[in-house]
Short mmCIF file of C-alpha atoms in Angstrom, two decimals:
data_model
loop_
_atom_site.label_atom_id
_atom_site.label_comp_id
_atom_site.label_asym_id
_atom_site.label_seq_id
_atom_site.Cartn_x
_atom_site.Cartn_y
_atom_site.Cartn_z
CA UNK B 1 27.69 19.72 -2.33
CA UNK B 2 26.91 18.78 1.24
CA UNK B 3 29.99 19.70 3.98
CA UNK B 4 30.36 19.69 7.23
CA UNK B 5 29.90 23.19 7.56
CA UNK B 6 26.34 23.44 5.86
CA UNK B 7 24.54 20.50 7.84
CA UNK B 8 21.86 21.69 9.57
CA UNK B 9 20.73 18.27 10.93
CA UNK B 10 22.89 14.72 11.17
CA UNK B 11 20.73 11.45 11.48
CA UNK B 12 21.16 11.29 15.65
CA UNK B 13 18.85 14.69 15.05
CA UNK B 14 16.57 13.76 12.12
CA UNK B 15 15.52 10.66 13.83
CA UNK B 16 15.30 13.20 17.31
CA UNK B 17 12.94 15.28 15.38
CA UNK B 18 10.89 12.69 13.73
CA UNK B 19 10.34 11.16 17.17
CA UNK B 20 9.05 14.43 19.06
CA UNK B 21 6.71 14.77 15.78
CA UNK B 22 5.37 11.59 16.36
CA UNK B 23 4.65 12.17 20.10
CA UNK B 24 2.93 15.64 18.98
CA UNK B 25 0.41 13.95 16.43
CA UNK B 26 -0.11 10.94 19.21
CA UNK B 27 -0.73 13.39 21.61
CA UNK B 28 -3.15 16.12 19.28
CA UNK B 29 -5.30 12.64 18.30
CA UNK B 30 -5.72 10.61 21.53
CA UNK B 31 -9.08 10.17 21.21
CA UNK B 32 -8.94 8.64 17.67
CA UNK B 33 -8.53 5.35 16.45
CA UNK B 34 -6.88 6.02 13.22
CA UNK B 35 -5.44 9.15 11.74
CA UNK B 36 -4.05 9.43 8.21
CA UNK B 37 -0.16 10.16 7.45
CA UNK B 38 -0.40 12.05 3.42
CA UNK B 39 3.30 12.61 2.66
CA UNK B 40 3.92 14.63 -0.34
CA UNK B 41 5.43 12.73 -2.87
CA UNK B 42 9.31 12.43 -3.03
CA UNK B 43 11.35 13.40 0.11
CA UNK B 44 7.59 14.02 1.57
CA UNK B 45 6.53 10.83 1.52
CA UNK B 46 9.83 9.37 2.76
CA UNK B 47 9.40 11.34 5.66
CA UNK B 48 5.65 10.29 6.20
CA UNK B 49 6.79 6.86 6.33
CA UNK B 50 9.40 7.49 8.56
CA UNK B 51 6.51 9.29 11.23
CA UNK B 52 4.37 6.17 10.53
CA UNK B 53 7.21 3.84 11.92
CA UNK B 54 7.50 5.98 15.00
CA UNK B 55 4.03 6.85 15.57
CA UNK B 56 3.34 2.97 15.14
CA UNK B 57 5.95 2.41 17.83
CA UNK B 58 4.92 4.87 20.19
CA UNK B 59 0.99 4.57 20.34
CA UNK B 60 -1.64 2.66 19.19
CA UNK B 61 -3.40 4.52 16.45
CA UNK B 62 -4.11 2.57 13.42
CA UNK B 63 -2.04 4.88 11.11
CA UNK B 64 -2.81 4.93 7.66
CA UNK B 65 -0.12 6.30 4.96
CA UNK B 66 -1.33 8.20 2.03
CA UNK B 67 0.76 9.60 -1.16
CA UNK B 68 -0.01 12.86 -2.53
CA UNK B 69 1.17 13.37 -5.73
CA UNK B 70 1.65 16.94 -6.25
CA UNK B 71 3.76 18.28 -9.30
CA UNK B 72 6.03 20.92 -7.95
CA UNK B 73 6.87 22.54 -10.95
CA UNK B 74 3.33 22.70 -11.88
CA UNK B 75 1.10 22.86 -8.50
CA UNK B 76 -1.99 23.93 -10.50
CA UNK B 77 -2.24 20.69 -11.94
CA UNK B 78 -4.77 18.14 -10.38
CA UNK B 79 -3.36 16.95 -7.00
CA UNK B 80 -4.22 12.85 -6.95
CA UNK B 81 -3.68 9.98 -3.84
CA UNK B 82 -2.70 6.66 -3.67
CA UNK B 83 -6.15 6.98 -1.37
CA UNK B 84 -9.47 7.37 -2.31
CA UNK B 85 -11.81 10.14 -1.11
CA UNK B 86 -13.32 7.66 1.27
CA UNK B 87 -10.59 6.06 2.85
CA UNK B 88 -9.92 9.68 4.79
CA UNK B 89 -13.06 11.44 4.89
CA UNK B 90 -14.03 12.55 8.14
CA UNK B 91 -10.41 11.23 9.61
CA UNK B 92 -7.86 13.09 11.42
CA UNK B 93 -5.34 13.98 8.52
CA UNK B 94 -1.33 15.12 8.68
CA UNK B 95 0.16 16.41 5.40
CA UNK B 96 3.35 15.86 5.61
CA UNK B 97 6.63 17.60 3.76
CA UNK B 98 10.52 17.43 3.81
CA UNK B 99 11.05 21.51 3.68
CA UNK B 100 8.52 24.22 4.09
CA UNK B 101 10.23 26.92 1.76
CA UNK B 102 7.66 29.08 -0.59
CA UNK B 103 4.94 27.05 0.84
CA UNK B 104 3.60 26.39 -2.76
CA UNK B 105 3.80 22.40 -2.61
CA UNK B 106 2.20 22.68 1.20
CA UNK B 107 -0.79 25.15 0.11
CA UNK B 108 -1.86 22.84 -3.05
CA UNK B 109 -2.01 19.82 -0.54
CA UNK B 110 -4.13 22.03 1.19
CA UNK B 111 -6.15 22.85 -1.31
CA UNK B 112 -6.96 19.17 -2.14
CA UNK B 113 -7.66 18.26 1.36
CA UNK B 114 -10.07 21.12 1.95
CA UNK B 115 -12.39 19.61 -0.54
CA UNK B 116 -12.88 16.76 1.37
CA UNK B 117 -14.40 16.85 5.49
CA UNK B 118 -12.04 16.20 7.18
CA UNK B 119 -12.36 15.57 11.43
CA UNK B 120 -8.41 17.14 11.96
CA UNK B 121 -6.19 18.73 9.70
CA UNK B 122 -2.56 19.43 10.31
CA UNK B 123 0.47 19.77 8.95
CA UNK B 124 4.31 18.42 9.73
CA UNK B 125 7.70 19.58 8.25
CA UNK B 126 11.08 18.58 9.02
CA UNK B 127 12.39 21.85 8.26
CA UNK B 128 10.36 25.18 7.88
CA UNK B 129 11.94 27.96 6.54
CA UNK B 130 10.54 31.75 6.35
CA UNK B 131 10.15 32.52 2.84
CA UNK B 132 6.52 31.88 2.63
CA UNK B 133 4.68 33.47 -0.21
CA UNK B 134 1.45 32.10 0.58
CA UNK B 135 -0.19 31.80 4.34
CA UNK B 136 0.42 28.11 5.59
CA UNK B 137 2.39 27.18 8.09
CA UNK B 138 3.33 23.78 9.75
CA UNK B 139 1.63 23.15 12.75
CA UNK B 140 4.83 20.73 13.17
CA UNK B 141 8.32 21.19 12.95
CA UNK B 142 11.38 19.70 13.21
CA UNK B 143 13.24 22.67 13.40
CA UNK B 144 12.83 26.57 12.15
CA UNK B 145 15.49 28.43 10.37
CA UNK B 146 16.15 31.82 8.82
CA UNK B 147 17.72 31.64 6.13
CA UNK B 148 18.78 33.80 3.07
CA UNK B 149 16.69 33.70 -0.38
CA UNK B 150 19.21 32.56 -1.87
CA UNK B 151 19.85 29.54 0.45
CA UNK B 152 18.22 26.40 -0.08
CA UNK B 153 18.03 23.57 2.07
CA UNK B 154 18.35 19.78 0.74
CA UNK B 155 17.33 16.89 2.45
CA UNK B 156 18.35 13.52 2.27
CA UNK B 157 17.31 10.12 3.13
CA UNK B 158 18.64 6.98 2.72
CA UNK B 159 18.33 4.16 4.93
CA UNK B 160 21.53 4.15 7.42
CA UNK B 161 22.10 7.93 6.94
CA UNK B 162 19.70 10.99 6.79
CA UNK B 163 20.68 14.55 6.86
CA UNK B 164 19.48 18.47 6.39
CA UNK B 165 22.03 20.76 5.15
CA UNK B 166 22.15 24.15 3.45
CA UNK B 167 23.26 24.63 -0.61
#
């Protein structure tokens, strides 16, 4: 149940953050002509397209969105894209995520990328949190936050109103 209390970001904020993320994968691929947006399939993806909008605003990158399709309560299993190999080998690449909690969804995106060359490889979150259990880290963020274990954070799009808030 989402309060008043527990938001951590409103959509003024969201919107905030997605812009300054936009400006920091403009400005980390100047000398490129296209770089590759892969959100991560749900809430991931929602927020790749969002970065696409802005970075398509801001610069002028041909920006290509990718969806990884990752399933979170099984991350072993085979990690497919609505891309093929080709269409972002040797590219400048940003997986993209809502919430950077365990790191478990980020580190199997990873792990698919890897197998591919790749020219760049970053990451983006909109929130990262510092529970990691395995060593990835997002070389964007909207924001960082300590929470407890038992926190979680929930993140919600829709298309007047977006927040962040803690459950």
């Amino acid at each position: 149940m989402k309060t008043e209390n527990n938001i951590i970001l409103d959509t003024l904020q969201i919107n905030q953050k997605i812009k300054r993320i936009a400006y920091q994968i403009y400005e980390n691929n100047t000398n490129e002509k296209e770089v590759i947006i892969a959100g991560i399939v749900g809430n991931g993806f929602v927020f790749a397209e969002k970065l696409v909008a802005a970075l398509q605003e801001i610069s002028t990158l041909r920006v290509v969105i990718c969806e990884v399709n990752i399933n979170k309560k099984k991350p072993l299993e085979a990690v497919s894209t609505s891309l093929a190999v080709g269409d972002y080998k040797n590219k400048s690449l940003v997986l993209v995520d809502d919430v950077l909690n365990s790191g478990t969804t980020l580190i199997y995106g990873v792990k698919h990328f890897l197998e591919v060359p790749l020219k760049r490889f970053k990451t983006a979150v909109l929130v990262n949190r510092n529970h990691k259990k395995y060593p990835v880290k997002a070389d964007f963020k909207g924001v960082s936050l300590s929470t407890s274990i038992k926190e979680h954070v929930q993140v919600t799009f829709s298309e007047k109103e977006s927040s962040a808030y803690l459950v």
